[in-house]
């Protein structure tokens, strides 16, 4: 995998981005996308000169599947790493399904409006039927 899109630029995302940049031979290109572009740009600047990873930044509304799909299709990552807010997991997963891009998540989905655990089985089935991998815990 050489192109990774990371959605989120908070504390956890910052650690994940630093770790990816320590493995430039694996992650040659990163796109850091968040609702606050200035945070992405600041982290890119902080990492400049410390990694061989090429870093790009973008602003995105992780609550908008259409906006996410547009960004994914424009960047063409090998995978999307979700380190955004936990209740945005399903919109980001929906965008990955629509764009046909592998999905990686490090958190457990926290639904805002339901306690129904069936979401996991539904998404596992959708991902499998779409022929791509989705890792979520």
The first five atom37 places (N, CA, C, CB, O) and aatype in JSON, in Angstrom:
{
  "aatype": [20, 20, 20, 20, 20, 20, 20, 20, 20, 20, 20, 20, 20, 20, 20, 20, 20, 20, 20, 20, 20, 20, 20, 20, 20, 20, 20, 20, 20, 20, 20, 20, 20, 20, 20, 20, 20, 20, 20, 20, 20, 20, 20, 20, 20, 20, 20, 20, 20, 20, 20, 20, 20, 20, 20, 20, 20, 20, 20, 20, 20, 20, 20, 20, 20, 20, 20, 20, 20, 20, 20, 20, 20, 20, 20, 20, 20, 20, 20, 20, 20, 20, 20, 20, 20, 20, 20, 20, 20, 20, 20, 20, 20, 20, 20, 20, 20, 20, 20, 20, 20, 20, 20, 20, 20, 20, 20, 20, 20, 20, 20, 20, 20, 20, 20, 20, 20, 20, 20, 20, 20, 20, 20, 20, 20, 20, 20, 20, 20, 20, 20, 20, 20, 20, 20, 20, 20],
  "atom_mask": [
    [1, 1, 1, 1, 1],
    [1, 1, 1, 1, 1],
    [1, 1, 1, 1, 1],
    [1, 1, 1, 1, 1],
    [1, 1, 1, 1, 1],
    [1, 1, 1, 1, 1],
    [1, 1, 1, 1, 1],
    [1, 1, 1, 1, 1],
    [1, 1, 1, 1, 1],
    [1, 1, 1, 1, 1],
    [1, 1, 1, 1, 1],
    [1, 1, 1, 1, 1],
    [1, 1, 1, 1, 1],
    [1, 1, 1, 1, 1],
    [1, 1, 1, 1, 1],
    [1, 1, 1, 1, 1],
    [1, 1, 1, 1, 1],
    [1, 1, 1, 1, 1],
    [1, 1, 1, 1, 1],
    [1, 1, 1, 1, 1],
    [1, 1, 1, 1, 1],
    [1, 1, 1, 1, 1],
    [1, 1, 1, 1, 1],
    [1, 1, 1, 1, 1],
    [1, 1, 1, 1, 1],
    [1, 1, 1, 1, 1],
    [1, 1, 1, 1, 1],
    [1, 1, 1, 1, 1],
    [1, 1, 1, 1, 1],
    [1, 1, 1, 1, 1],
    [1, 1, 1, 1, 1],
    [1, 1, 1, 1, 1],
    [1, 1, 1, 1, 1],
    [1, 1, 1, 1, 1],
    [1, 1, 1, 1, 1],
    [1, 1, 1, 1, 1],
    [1, 1, 1, 1, 1],
    [1, 1, 1, 1, 1],
    [1, 1, 1, 1, 1],
    [1, 1, 1, 1, 1],
    [1, 1, 1, 1, 1],
    [1, 1, 1, 1, 1],
    [1, 1, 1, 1, 1],
    [1, 1, 1, 1, 1],
    [1, 1, 1, 1, 1],
    [1, 1, 1, 1, 1],
    [1, 1, 1, 1, 1],
    [1, 1, 1, 1, 1],
    [1, 1, 1, 1, 1],
    [1, 1, 1, 1, 1],
    [1, 1, 1, 1, 1],
    [1, 1, 1, 1, 1],
    [1, 1, 1, 1, 1],
    [1, 1, 1, 1, 1],
    [1, 1, 1, 1, 1],
    [1, 1, 1, 1, 1],
    [1, 1, 1, 1, 1],
    [1, 1, 1, 1, 1],
    [1, 1, 1, 1, 1],
    [1, 1, 1, 1, 1],
    [1, 1, 1, 1, 1],
    [1, 1, 1, 1, 1],
    [1, 1, 1, 1, 1],
    [1, 1, 1, 1, 1],
    [1, 1, 1, 1, 1],
    [1, 1, 1, 1, 1],
    [1, 1, 1, 1, 1],
    [1, 1, 1, 1, 1],
    [1, 1, 1, 1, 1],
    [1, 1, 1, 1, 1],
    [1, 1, 1, 1, 1],
    [1, 1, 1, 1, 1],
    [1, 1, 1, 1, 1],
    [1, 1, 1, 1, 1],
    [1, 1, 1, 1, 1],
    [1, 1, 1, 1, 1],
    [1, 1, 1, 1, 1],
    [1, 1, 1, 1, 1],
    [1, 1, 1, 1, 1],
    [1, 1, 1, 1, 1],
    [1, 1, 1, 1, 1],
    [1, 1, 1, 1, 1],
    [1, 1, 1, 1, 1],
    [1, 1, 1, 1, 1],
    [1, 1, 1, 1, 1],
    [1, 1, 1, 1, 1],
    [1, 1, 1, 1, 1],
    [1, 1, 1, 1, 1],
    [1, 1, 1, 1, 1],
    [1, 1, 1, 1, 1],
    [1, 1, 1, 1, 1],
    [1, 1, 1, 1, 1],
    [1, 1, 1, 1, 1],
    [1, 1, 1, 1, 1],
    [1, 1, 1, 1, 1],
    [1, 1, 1, 1, 1],
    [1, 1, 1, 1, 1],
    [1, 1, 1, 1, 1],
    [1, 1, 1, 1, 1],
    [1, 1, 1, 1, 1],
    [1, 1, 1, 1, 1],
    [1, 1, 1, 1, 1],
    [1, 1, 1, 1, 1],
    [1, 1, 1, 1, 1],
    [1, 1, 1, 1, 1],
    [1, 1, 1, 1, 1],
    [1, 1, 1, 1, 1],
    [1, 1, 1, 1, 1],
    [1, 1, 1, 1, 1],
    [1, 1, 1, 1, 1],
    [1, 1, 1, 1, 1],
    [1, 1, 1, 1, 1],
    [1, 1, 1, 1, 1],
    [1, 1, 1, 1, 1],
    [1, 1, 1, 1, 1],
    [1, 1, 1, 1, 1],
    [1, 1, 1, 1, 1],
    [1, 1, 1, 1, 1],
    [1, 1, 1, 1, 1],
    [1, 1, 1, 1, 1],
    [1, 1, 1, 1, 1],
    [1, 1, 1, 1, 1],
    [1, 1, 1, 1, 1],
    [1, 1, 1, 1, 1],
    [1, 1, 1, 1, 1],
    [1, 1, 1, 1, 1],
    [1, 1, 1, 1, 1],
    [1, 1, 1, 1, 1],
    [1, 1, 1, 1, 1],
    [1, 1, 1, 1, 1],
    [1, 1, 1, 1, 1],
    [1, 1, 1, 1, 1],
    [1, 1, 1, 1, 1],
    [1, 1, 1, 1, 1],
    [1, 1, 1, 1, 1],
    [1, 1, 1, 1, 1],
    [1, 1, 1, 1, 1]
  ],
  "atom_positions": [
    [[0.86, -1.18, 0.0], [0.0, 0.0, 0.0], [0.9, 1.23, 0.0], [-0.98, 0.01, 1.23], [1.83, 1.32, 0.8]],
    [[0.62, 2.12, -0.87], [1.46, 3.31, -0.88], [0.67, 4.6, -0.68], [2.22, 3.38, -2.17], [1.23, 5.58, -0.18]],
    [[-0.6, 4.62, -1.05], [-1.4, 5.84, -0.9], [-2.45, 5.61, 0.18], [-2.08, 6.25, -2.26], [-3.28, 4.71, 0.07]],
    [[-2.4, 6.43, 1.21], [-3.34, 6.31, 2.32], [-4.01, 7.65, 2.56], [-2.63, 5.82, 3.6], [-3.34, 8.68, 2.64]],
    [[-5.32, 7.64, 2.68], [-6.07, 8.82, 3.08], [-6.4, 8.66, 4.55], [-7.37, 9.02, 2.21], [-6.96, 7.64, 4.97]],
    [[-6.07, 9.66, 5.34], [-6.38, 9.64, 6.76], [-7.4, 10.73, 7.02], [-5.09, 9.85, 7.64], [-7.18, 11.9, 6.73]],
    [[-8.53, 10.32, 7.57], [-9.59, 11.27, 7.88], [-9.57, 11.53, 9.37], [-10.99, 10.74, 7.42], [-9.8, 10.64, 10.18]],
    [[-9.28, 12.77, 9.72], [-9.15, 13.2, 11.11], [-7.79, 13.82, 11.31], [-9.35, 12.02, 12.08], [-6.81, 13.44, 10.66]],
    [[-7.72, 14.79, 12.23], [-6.43, 15.44, 12.5], [-6.34, 15.86, 13.97], [-6.24, 16.67, 11.59], [-5.69, 16.85, 14.31]],
    [[-7.01, 15.09, 14.83], [-6.94, 15.34, 16.26], [-5.77, 14.6, 16.88], [-8.24, 14.94, 16.95], [-4.81, 14.26, 16.19]],
    [[-5.85, 14.35, 18.17], [-4.77, 13.7, 18.91], [-4.43, 12.31, 18.41], [-5.12, 13.64, 20.35], [-3.27, 12.0, 18.16]],
    [[-5.44, 11.46, 18.27], [-5.21, 10.08, 17.8], [-4.72, 10.1, 16.37], [-6.49, 9.24, 17.93], [-3.78, 9.38, 16.02]],
    [[-5.35, 10.91, 15.53], [-4.94, 11.0, 14.13], [-3.49, 11.46, 14.01], [-5.86, 11.96, 13.36], [-2.74, 10.94, 13.19]],
    [[-3.11, 12.43, 14.81], [-1.75, 12.95, 14.77], [-0.74, 11.84, 15.06], [-1.59, 14.09, 15.78], [0.3, 11.75, 14.39]],
    [[-1.02, 11.01, 16.02], [-0.13, 9.88, 16.35], [-0.08, 8.9, 15.17], [-0.62, 9.14, 17.64], [1.0, 8.46, 14.78]],
    [[-1.23, 8.57, 14.6], [-1.28, 7.65, 13.46], [-0.51, 8.21, 12.27], [-2.75, 7.37, 13.06], [0.21, 7.47, 11.6]],
    [[-0.65, 9.49, 12.02], [0.04, 10.14, 10.91], [1.55, 10.1, 11.13], [-0.44, 11.6, 10.73], [2.31, 9.8, 10.21]],
    [[1.99, 10.41, 12.34], [3.42, 10.33, 12.66], [3.95, 8.91, 12.42], [3.67, 10.75, 14.12], [5.02, 8.74, 11.85]],
    [[3.2, 7.91, 12.86], [3.62, 6.51, 12.69], [3.7, 6.14, 11.22], [2.66, 5.56, 13.43], [4.65, 5.47, 10.8]],
    [[2.73, 6.56, 10.43], [2.77, 6.28, 8.99], [4.0, 6.92, 8.36], [1.49, 6.8, 8.3], [4.66, 6.32, 7.52]],
    [[4.3, 8.14, 8.76], [5.45, 8.86, 8.2], [6.78, 8.23, 8.61], [5.41, 10.31, 8.64], [7.8, 8.45, 7.95]],
    [[6.78, 7.46, 9.68], [7.99, 6.73, 10.07], [8.2, 5.51, 9.18], [7.91, 6.31, 11.53], [9.26, 4.88, 9.24]],
    [[7.21, 5.18, 8.37], [7.26, 4.02, 7.48], [7.03, 4.47, 6.04], [6.22, 2.96, 7.89], [6.09, 4.02, 5.39]],
    [[7.88, 5.34, 5.57], [7.73, 5.92, 4.23], [7.8, 4.88, 3.13], [8.8, 6.96, 3.99], [7.21, 5.07, 2.06]],
    [[8.5, 3.78, 3.37], [8.57, 2.74, 2.35], [7.22, 2.04, 2.18], [9.65, 1.71, 2.72], [6.95, 1.47, 1.12]],
    [[6.39, 2.08, 3.18], [5.05, 1.51, 3.1], [4.05, 2.59, 2.69], [4.63, 0.87, 4.45], [3.22, 2.37, 1.81]],
    [[4.13, 3.74, 3.32], [3.2, 4.84, 3.07], [3.94, 5.97, 2.36], [2.57, 5.35, 4.41], [4.41, 6.93, 2.98]],
    [[4.04, 5.85, 1.05], [4.79, 6.85, 0.28], [4.0, 8.14, 0.11], [5.16, 6.29, -1.08], [4.59, 9.21, -0.06]],
    [[2.67, 8.05, 0.15], [1.81, 9.22, -0.03], [0.68, 9.2, 0.99], [1.25, 9.27, -1.47], [0.01, 8.18, 1.16]],
    [[0.48, 10.32, 1.66], [-0.62, 10.48, 2.62], [-1.44, 11.7, 2.26], [-0.08, 10.59, 4.07], [-0.9, 12.74, 1.86]],
    [[-2.74, 11.56, 2.41], [-3.62, 12.72, 2.35], [-4.27, 12.84, 3.72], [-4.7, 12.59, 1.2], [-4.99, 11.94, 4.16]],
    [[-4.01, 13.95, 4.4], [-4.63, 14.22, 5.69], [-5.85, 15.09, 5.43], [-3.63, 14.91, 6.69], [-5.72, 16.19, 4.9]],
    [[-7.03, 14.6, 5.79], [-8.27, 15.32, 5.54], [-9.05, 15.48, 6.84], [-9.13, 14.6, 4.48], [-9.21, 14.54, 7.61]],
    [[-9.53, 16.69, 7.06], [-10.27, 17.0, 8.27], [-11.18, 18.19, 7.99], [-9.32, 17.3, 9.47], [-11.06, 18.84, 6.96]],
    [[-12.08, 18.47, 8.9], [-12.96, 19.63, 8.71], [-12.18, 20.93, 8.88], [-14.13, 19.59, 9.7], [-12.6, 21.97, 8.39]],
    [[-11.03, 20.87, 9.58], [-10.22, 22.06, 9.83], [-8.91, 21.94, 9.05], [-9.95, 22.24, 11.35], [-7.95, 21.31, 9.5]],
    [[-8.88, 22.56, 7.89], [-7.71, 22.47, 7.01], [-6.45, 23.01, 7.68], [-7.98, 23.23, 5.73], [-5.36, 22.48, 7.46]],
    [[-6.59, 24.04, 8.48], [-5.41, 24.63, 9.12], [-4.69, 23.63, 10.04], [-5.81, 25.87, 9.92], [-3.46, 23.67, 10.16]],
    [[-5.43, 22.73, 10.68], [-4.8, 21.7, 11.51], [-4.01, 20.72, 10.64], [-5.87, 20.94, 12.34], [-2.91, 20.31, 11.01]],
    [[-4.58, 20.36, 9.49], [-3.89, 19.46, 8.56], [-2.61, 20.1, 8.05], [-4.81, 19.08, 7.38], [-1.56, 19.47, 8.02]],
    [[-2.72, 21.37, 7.65], [-1.56, 22.09, 7.13], [-0.47, 22.25, 8.18], [-1.98, 23.46, 6.61], [0.72, 22.14, 7.87]],
    [[-0.86, 22.5, 9.42], [0.12, 22.65, 10.5], [0.86, 21.35, 10.76], [-0.57, 23.12, 11.79], [2.08, 21.36, 10.98]],
    [[0.15, 20.24, 10.72], [0.81, 18.95, 10.93], [1.73, 18.61, 9.75], [-0.24, 17.83, 11.12], [2.83, 18.09, 9.95]],
    [[1.28, 18.91, 8.56], [2.13, 18.7, 7.38], [3.43, 19.49, 7.52], [1.39, 19.1, 6.08], [4.51, 18.97, 7.26]],
    [[3.31, 20.75, 7.92], [4.48, 21.6, 8.09], [5.41, 21.06, 9.17], [4.06, 23.03, 8.44], [6.63, 21.09, 9.02]],
    [[4.83, 20.56, 10.26], [5.62, 20.01, 11.36], [6.42, 18.78, 10.91], [4.71, 19.64, 12.53], [7.54, 18.56, 11.37]],
    [[5.85, 18.0, 10.01], [6.5, 16.78, 9.54], [7.47, 17.02, 8.38], [5.46, 15.78, 9.11], [8.27, 16.14, 8.05]],
    [[7.41, 18.19, 7.78], [8.28, 18.51, 6.64], [9.75, 18.32, 7.03], [8.04, 19.96, 6.15], [10.2, 18.81, 8.07]],
    [[10.47, 17.61, 6.19], [11.89, 17.39, 6.43], [12.19, 16.23, 7.36], [12.5, 18.61, 7.0], [13.36, 15.91, 7.57]],
    [[11.16, 15.59, 7.92], [11.38, 14.47, 8.84], [10.99, 13.13, 8.24], [10.59, 14.69, 10.12], [11.2, 12.09, 8.86]],
    [[10.44, 13.14, 7.03], [9.93, 11.92, 6.42], [10.07, 12.0, 4.9], [8.45, 11.69, 6.81], [10.12, 13.09, 4.32]],
    [[10.15, 10.84, 4.28], [10.14, 10.79, 2.82], [8.72, 10.66, 2.28], [10.98, 9.62, 2.33], [8.51, 10.69, 1.07]],
    [[7.75, 10.53, 3.16], [6.35, 10.43, 2.77], [5.89, 11.76, 2.19], [5.46, 10.01, 3.96], [6.1, 12.81, 2.8]],
    [[5.25, 11.72, 1.03], [4.67, 12.92, 0.43], [3.31, 13.15, 1.09], [4.54, 12.79, -1.13], [2.45, 12.27, 1.06]],
    [[3.12, 14.33, 1.68], [1.89, 14.63, 2.42], [1.1, 15.72, 1.71], [2.22, 15.06, 3.86], [1.63, 16.77, 1.36]],
    [[-0.18, 15.44, 1.5], [-1.13, 16.42, 0.99], [-2.19, 16.65, 2.06], [-1.78, 15.93, -0.36], [-2.34, 15.84, 2.98]],
    [[-2.92, 17.74, 1.94], [-3.98, 18.03, 2.9], [-5.26, 18.42, 2.16], [-3.55, 19.15, 3.87], [-5.23, 18.87, 1.02]],
    [[-6.38, 18.24, 2.85], [-7.67, 18.62, 2.28], [-8.67, 18.86, 3.4], [-8.19, 17.53, 1.32], [-8.56, 18.3, 4.49]],
    [[-9.63, 19.7, 3.1], [-10.75, 19.91, 4.02], [-11.89, 19.02, 3.56], [-11.18, 21.42, 4.07], [-12.17, 18.93, 2.36]],
    [[-12.54, 18.36, 4.52], [-13.67, 17.5, 4.17], [-14.67, 17.47, 5.33], [-13.19, 16.06, 3.83], [-14.29, 17.54, 6.5]],
    [[-15.93, 17.38, 4.98], [-16.99, 17.19, 5.96], [-17.25, 15.69, 6.05], [-18.3, 17.99, 5.57], [-17.86, 15.11, 5.15]],
    [[-16.8, 15.06, 7.12], [-16.93, 13.61, 7.27], [-18.36, 13.17, 7.51], [-16.05, 13.14, 8.41], [-18.63, 11.97, 7.59]],
    [[-19.29, 14.1, 7.63], [-20.71, 13.77, 7.74], [-21.37, 13.7, 6.37], [-21.42, 14.79, 8.61], [-22.54, 13.34, 6.28]],
    [[-20.64, 14.02, 5.31], [-21.19, 14.06, 3.95], [-20.59, 12.94, 3.11], [-20.94, 15.42, 3.29], [-19.43, 13.01, 2.71]],
    [[-21.39, 11.92, 2.83], [-20.92, 10.8, 2.0], [-20.49, 11.31, 0.63], [-22.01, 9.73, 1.86], [-19.45, 10.9, 0.12]],
    [[-21.29, 12.18, 0.03], [-20.95, 12.69, -1.31], [-19.62, 13.42, -1.33], [-22.05, 13.62, -1.81], [-18.82, 13.24, -2.24]],
    [[-19.38, 14.25, -0.32], [-18.12, 14.99, -0.24], [-16.94, 14.03, -0.05], [-18.16, 16.02, 0.91], [-15.88, 14.21, -0.66]],
    [[-17.13, 13.03, 0.79], [-16.09, 12.04, 1.01], [-15.79, 11.24, -0.25], [-16.49, 11.09, 2.14], [-14.63, 11.02, -0.6]],
    [[-16.84, 10.8, -0.95], [-16.66, 10.04, -2.19], [-15.89, 10.88, -3.21], [-18.02, 9.6, -2.77], [-14.99, 10.37, -3.88]],
    [[-16.24, 12.14, -3.32], [-15.55, 13.03, -4.25], [-14.06, 13.12, -3.92], [-16.19, 14.42, -4.24], [-13.22, 13.05, -4.81]],
    [[-13.75, 13.28, -2.65], [-12.35, 13.38, -2.23], [-11.61, 12.06, -2.47], [-12.27, 13.77, -0.75], [-10.49, 12.05, -2.97]],
    [[-12.25, 10.95, -2.12], [-11.64, 9.63, -2.34], [-11.39, 9.4, -3.82], [-12.56, 8.5, -1.77], [-10.29, 8.98, -4.21]],
    [[-12.38, 9.68, -4.65], [-12.22, 9.47, -6.09], [-11.15, 10.38, -6.69], [-13.54, 9.7, -6.81], [-10.48, 9.99, -7.64]],
    [[-11.0, 11.57, -6.15], [-9.98, 12.48, -6.63], [-8.58, 12.07, -6.23], [-10.27, 13.87, -6.13], [-7.64, 12.22, -7.01]],
    [[-8.42, 11.56, -5.02], [-7.09, 11.19, -4.51], [-6.69, 9.76, -4.9], [-7.05, 11.33, -3.0], [-5.51, 9.48, -5.1]],
    [[-7.67, 8.88, -5.0], [-7.46, 7.48, -5.35], [-6.51, 6.75, -4.39], [-6.92, 7.39, -6.75], [-5.49, 6.22, -4.81]],
    [[-6.87, 6.73, -3.1], [-6.02, 6.04, -2.13], [-6.18, 4.52, -2.25], [-6.35, 6.5, -0.71], [-7.16, 4.03, -2.8]],
    [[-5.21, 3.8, -1.72], [-5.32, 2.35, -1.61], [-6.24, 1.98, -0.44], [-3.93, 1.7, -1.43], [-6.87, 0.92, -0.45]],
    [[-6.3, 2.85, 0.56], [-7.14, 2.62, 1.73], [-7.44, 3.95, 2.41], [-6.47, 1.63, 2.72], [-6.73, 4.94, 2.21]],
    [[-8.49, 3.95, 3.2], [-8.86, 5.1, 4.02], [-8.76, 4.68, 5.48], [-10.3, 5.62, 3.67], [-9.36, 3.69, 5.89]],
    [[-8.0, 5.45, 6.25], [-7.89, 5.23, 7.69], [-8.77, 6.25, 8.38], [-6.41, 5.33, 8.19], [-8.55, 7.46, 8.25]],
    [[-9.76, 5.78, 9.11], [-10.69, 6.65, 9.8], [-10.24, 6.86, 11.24], [-12.11, 6.06, 9.76], [-10.29, 5.94, 12.06]],
    [[-9.82, 8.07, 11.55], [-9.54, 8.46, 12.93], [-10.3, 9.75, 13.24], [-8.0, 8.65, 13.16], [-9.84, 10.61, 13.99]],
    [[-11.48, 9.86, 12.63], [-12.38, 10.99, 12.88], [-13.24, 10.66, 14.1], [-13.27, 11.3, 11.61], [-12.92, 9.76, 14.87]],
    [[-14.32, 11.39, 14.26], [-15.21, 11.17, 15.39], [-15.92, 9.83, 15.27], [-16.23, 12.31, 15.51], [-16.27, 9.43, 14.15]],
    [[-16.15, 9.12, 16.38], [-16.72, 7.77, 16.3], [-18.1, 7.7, 15.65], [-16.82, 7.2, 17.67], [-18.43, 6.68, 15.05]],
    [[-18.89, 8.74, 15.74], [-20.22, 8.68, 15.13], [-20.18, 8.98, 13.63], [-21.15, 9.64, 15.82], [-21.23, 9.0, 12.98]],
    [[-18.99, 9.21, 13.08], [-18.86, 9.42, 11.64], [-18.43, 8.15, 10.9], [-17.84, 10.53, 11.38], [-18.26, 8.16, 9.68]],
    [[-18.27, 7.07, 11.63], [-17.8, 5.82, 11.03], [-18.66, 5.37, 9.86], [-17.77, 4.73, 12.07], [-18.13, 4.99, 8.81]],
    [[-19.97, 5.41, 10.01], [-20.83, 4.85, 8.98], [-20.85, 5.71, 7.72], [-22.23, 4.69, 9.5], [-20.95, 5.17, 6.61]],
    [[-20.76, 7.03, 7.86], [-20.71, 7.86, 6.64], [-19.4, 7.62, 5.9], [-20.87, 9.36, 6.99], [-19.38, 7.57, 4.67]],
    [[-18.31, 7.48, 6.63], [-17.02, 7.23, 6.0], [-17.01, 5.83, 5.39], [-15.86, 7.38, 7.03], [-16.49, 5.65, 4.29]],
    [[-17.57, 4.85, 6.09], [-17.66, 3.5, 5.54], [-18.54, 3.48, 4.29], [-18.2, 2.53, 6.59], [-18.2, 2.82, 3.31]],
    [[-19.66, 4.19, 4.32], [-20.53, 4.28, 3.14], [-19.77, 4.86, 1.95], [-21.77, 5.14, 3.44], [-19.89, 4.37, 0.83]],
    [[-18.99, 5.9, 2.21], [-18.2, 6.52, 1.13], [-17.18, 5.54, 0.58], [-17.5, 7.79, 1.64], [-16.97, 5.48, -0.64]],
    [[-16.54, 4.77, 1.44], [-15.56, 3.79, 0.97], [-16.23, 2.7, 0.14], [-14.83, 3.16, 2.17], [-15.68, 2.25, -0.86]],
    [[-17.42, 2.27, 0.56], [-18.16, 1.27, -0.21], [-18.48, 1.83, -1.59], [-19.46, 0.85, 0.52], [-18.27, 1.15, -2.6]],
    [[-19.0, 3.05, -1.64], [-19.35, 3.67, -2.93], [-18.13, 3.86, -3.82], [-20.03, 5.01, -2.71], [-18.22, 3.71, -5.04]],
    [[-16.99, 4.2, -3.21], [-15.77, 4.45, -3.99], [-14.96, 3.18, -4.24], [-14.91, 5.48, -3.28], [-14.02, 3.19, -5.04]],
    [[-15.31, 2.09, -3.55], [-14.58, 0.84, -3.73], [-13.18, 0.86, -3.15], [-14.5, 0.5, -5.17], [-12.25, 0.31, -3.74]],
    [[-13.04, 1.51, -2.0], [-11.72, 1.66, -1.37], [-11.73, 0.95, -0.01], [-11.35, 3.16, -1.2], [-12.72, 1.02, 0.73]],
    [[-10.64, 0.28, 0.3], [-10.51, -0.42, 1.58], [-10.65, 0.56, 2.75], [-9.16, -1.16, 1.66], [-10.22, 1.71, 2.66]],
    [[-11.25, 0.08, 3.83], [-11.57, 0.91, 5.0], [-10.88, 0.34, 6.23], [-13.11, 0.98, 5.22], [-10.94, -0.86, 6.48]],
    [[-10.23, 1.21, 6.99], [-9.57, 0.82, 8.24], [-10.09, 1.74, 9.34], [-7.99, 0.91, 8.12], [-10.14, 2.96, 9.17]],
    [[-10.47, 1.14, 10.44], [-10.98, 1.91, 11.57], [-10.3, 1.43, 12.84], [-12.53, 1.78, 11.69], [-10.03, 0.23, 12.99]],
    [[-10.01, 2.34, 13.74], [-9.34, 1.98, 14.99], [-10.24, 2.12, 16.19], [-8.11, 2.83, 15.18], [-9.81, 1.88, 17.32]],
    [[-11.48, 2.5, 15.98], [-12.4, 2.73, 17.09], [-13.68, 1.92, 16.87], [-12.72, 4.24, 17.25], [-13.9, 1.36, 15.8]],
    [[-14.49, 1.87, 17.88], [-15.78, 1.2, 17.8], [-16.84, 2.23, 17.5], [-16.1, 0.43, 19.1], [-16.89, 3.29, 18.13]],
    [[-17.7, 1.93, 16.54], [-18.78, 2.84, 16.17], [-19.64, 3.16, 17.38], [-19.64, 2.24, 15.05], [-20.02, 2.26, 18.13]],
    [[-19.95, 4.43, 17.57], [-20.82, 4.87, 18.65], [-22.01, 5.58, 18.03], [-20.06, 5.81, 19.64], [-21.95, 6.77, 17.74]],
    [[-23.11, 4.84, 17.82], [-24.27, 5.45, 17.16], [-24.85, 6.58, 17.98], [-25.34, 4.41, 16.9], [-24.97, 6.5, 19.2]],
    [[-25.22, 7.64, 17.27], [-25.83, 8.78, 17.96], [-27.28, 8.52, 18.31], [-25.72, 10.02, 17.11], [-27.78, 9.03, 19.31]],
    [[-27.96, 7.72, 17.49], [-29.41, 7.62, 17.63], [-29.95, 6.2, 17.72], [-30.05, 8.3, 16.5], [-31.15, 5.98, 17.58]],
    [[-29.06, 5.22, 17.96], [-29.54, 3.85, 18.07], [-28.62, 3.01, 18.94], [-29.68, 3.22, 16.69], [-27.41, 3.24, 18.99]],
    [[-29.2, 2.05, 19.62], [-28.42, 1.07, 20.36], [-28.41, -0.27, 19.63], [-29.0, 0.89, 21.78], [-27.94, -1.26, 20.18]],
    [[-28.91, -0.3, 18.41], [-29.04, -1.51, 17.61], [-27.67, -1.99, 17.14], [-29.96, -1.27, 16.41], [-27.01, -1.29, 16.36]],
    [[-27.23, -3.17, 17.6], [-25.92, -3.68, 17.19], [-25.92, -4.28, 15.79], [-25.45, -4.72, 18.17], [-24.88, -4.72, 15.31]],
    [[-27.07, -4.31, 15.12], [-27.17, -4.94, 13.79], [-26.36, -4.2, 12.73], [-28.62, -5.02, 13.36], [-26.08, -4.77, 11.67]],
    [[-25.99, -2.95, 12.99], [-25.23, -2.18, 12.0], [-23.98, -2.92, 11.57], [-24.85, -0.81, 12.57], [-23.62, -2.89, 10.39]],
    [[-23.31, -3.6, 12.51], [-22.04, -4.27, 12.19], [-22.25, -5.38, 11.16], [-21.41, -4.86, 13.47], [-21.52, -5.45, 10.18]],
    [[-23.24, -6.24, 11.38], [-23.52, -7.33, 10.44], [-23.92, -6.78, 9.07], [-24.63, -8.25, 10.99], [-23.52, -7.33, 8.04]],
    [[-24.68, -5.72, 9.07], [-25.11, -5.1, 7.81], [-23.91, -4.61, 7.03], [-26.09, -3.93, 8.08], [-23.8, -4.85, 5.83]],
    [[-23.0, -3.91, 7.7], [-21.83, -3.37, 7.0], [-20.82, -4.44, 6.63], [-21.15, -2.32, 7.87], [-20.19, -4.36, 5.57]],
    [[-20.66, -5.45, 7.46], [-19.76, -6.54, 7.09], [-20.26, -7.22, 5.82], [-19.66, -7.57, 8.24], [-19.46, -7.54, 4.94]],
    [[-21.56, -7.43, 5.71], [-22.15, -8.03, 4.52], [-21.97, -7.12, 3.3], [-23.65, -8.33, 4.75], [-21.58, -7.58, 2.23]],
    [[-22.26, -5.83, 3.45], [-22.12, -4.88, 2.33], [-20.68, -4.82, 1.84], [-22.59, -3.49, 2.76], [-20.44, -4.8, 0.63]],
    [[-19.73, -4.8, 2.76], [-18.32, -4.73, 2.37], [-17.92, -6.0, 1.63], [-17.43, -4.52, 3.61], [-17.26, -5.94, 0.6]],
    [[-18.32, -7.15, 2.17], [-17.97, -8.42, 1.53], [-18.57, -8.48, 0.13], [-18.46, -9.61, 2.37], [-17.89, -8.88, -0.82]],
    [[-19.84, -8.1, -0.01], [-20.5, -8.12, -1.31], [-19.85, -7.14, -2.3], [-21.99, -7.78, -1.15], [-19.87, -7.36, -3.51]],
    [[-19.29, -6.06, -1.77], [-18.63, -5.07, -2.63], [-17.21, -5.48, -2.99], [-18.61, -3.72, -1.94], [-16.56, -4.85, -3.82]],
    [[-16.73, -6.55, -2.35], [-15.41, -7.08, -2.69], [-14.25, -6.3, -2.13], [-15.28, -7.15, -4.15], [-13.17, -6.27, -2.72]],
    [[-14.45, -5.66, -0.99], [-13.31, -4.96, -0.39], [-13.28, -5.2, 1.11], [-13.38, -3.45, -0.69], [-14.24, -5.68, 1.71]],
    [[-12.16, -4.86, 1.69], [-11.9, -5.11, 3.08], [-12.28, -3.92, 3.93], [-10.45, -5.48, 3.3], [-12.01, -2.77, 3.56]],
    [[-12.9, -4.2, 5.06], [-13.18, -3.17, 6.06], [-12.76, -3.72, 7.41], [-14.69, -2.75, 6.05], [-13.3, -4.73, 7.87]],
    [[-11.81, -3.07, 8.04], [-11.37, -3.46, 9.37], [-11.93, -2.48, 10.38], [-9.84, -3.52, 9.47], [-11.64, -1.29, 10.31]],
    [[-12.71, -2.97, 11.29], [-13.2, -2.13, 12.37], [-13.37, -2.99, 13.6], [-14.53, -1.43, 11.99], [-13.67, -4.18, 13.5]],
    [[-13.18, -2.39, 14.74], [-13.16, -3.11, 16.0], [-14.39, -2.83, 16.8], [-11.94, -2.77, 16.81], [-14.55, -3.35, 17.9]]
  ]
}
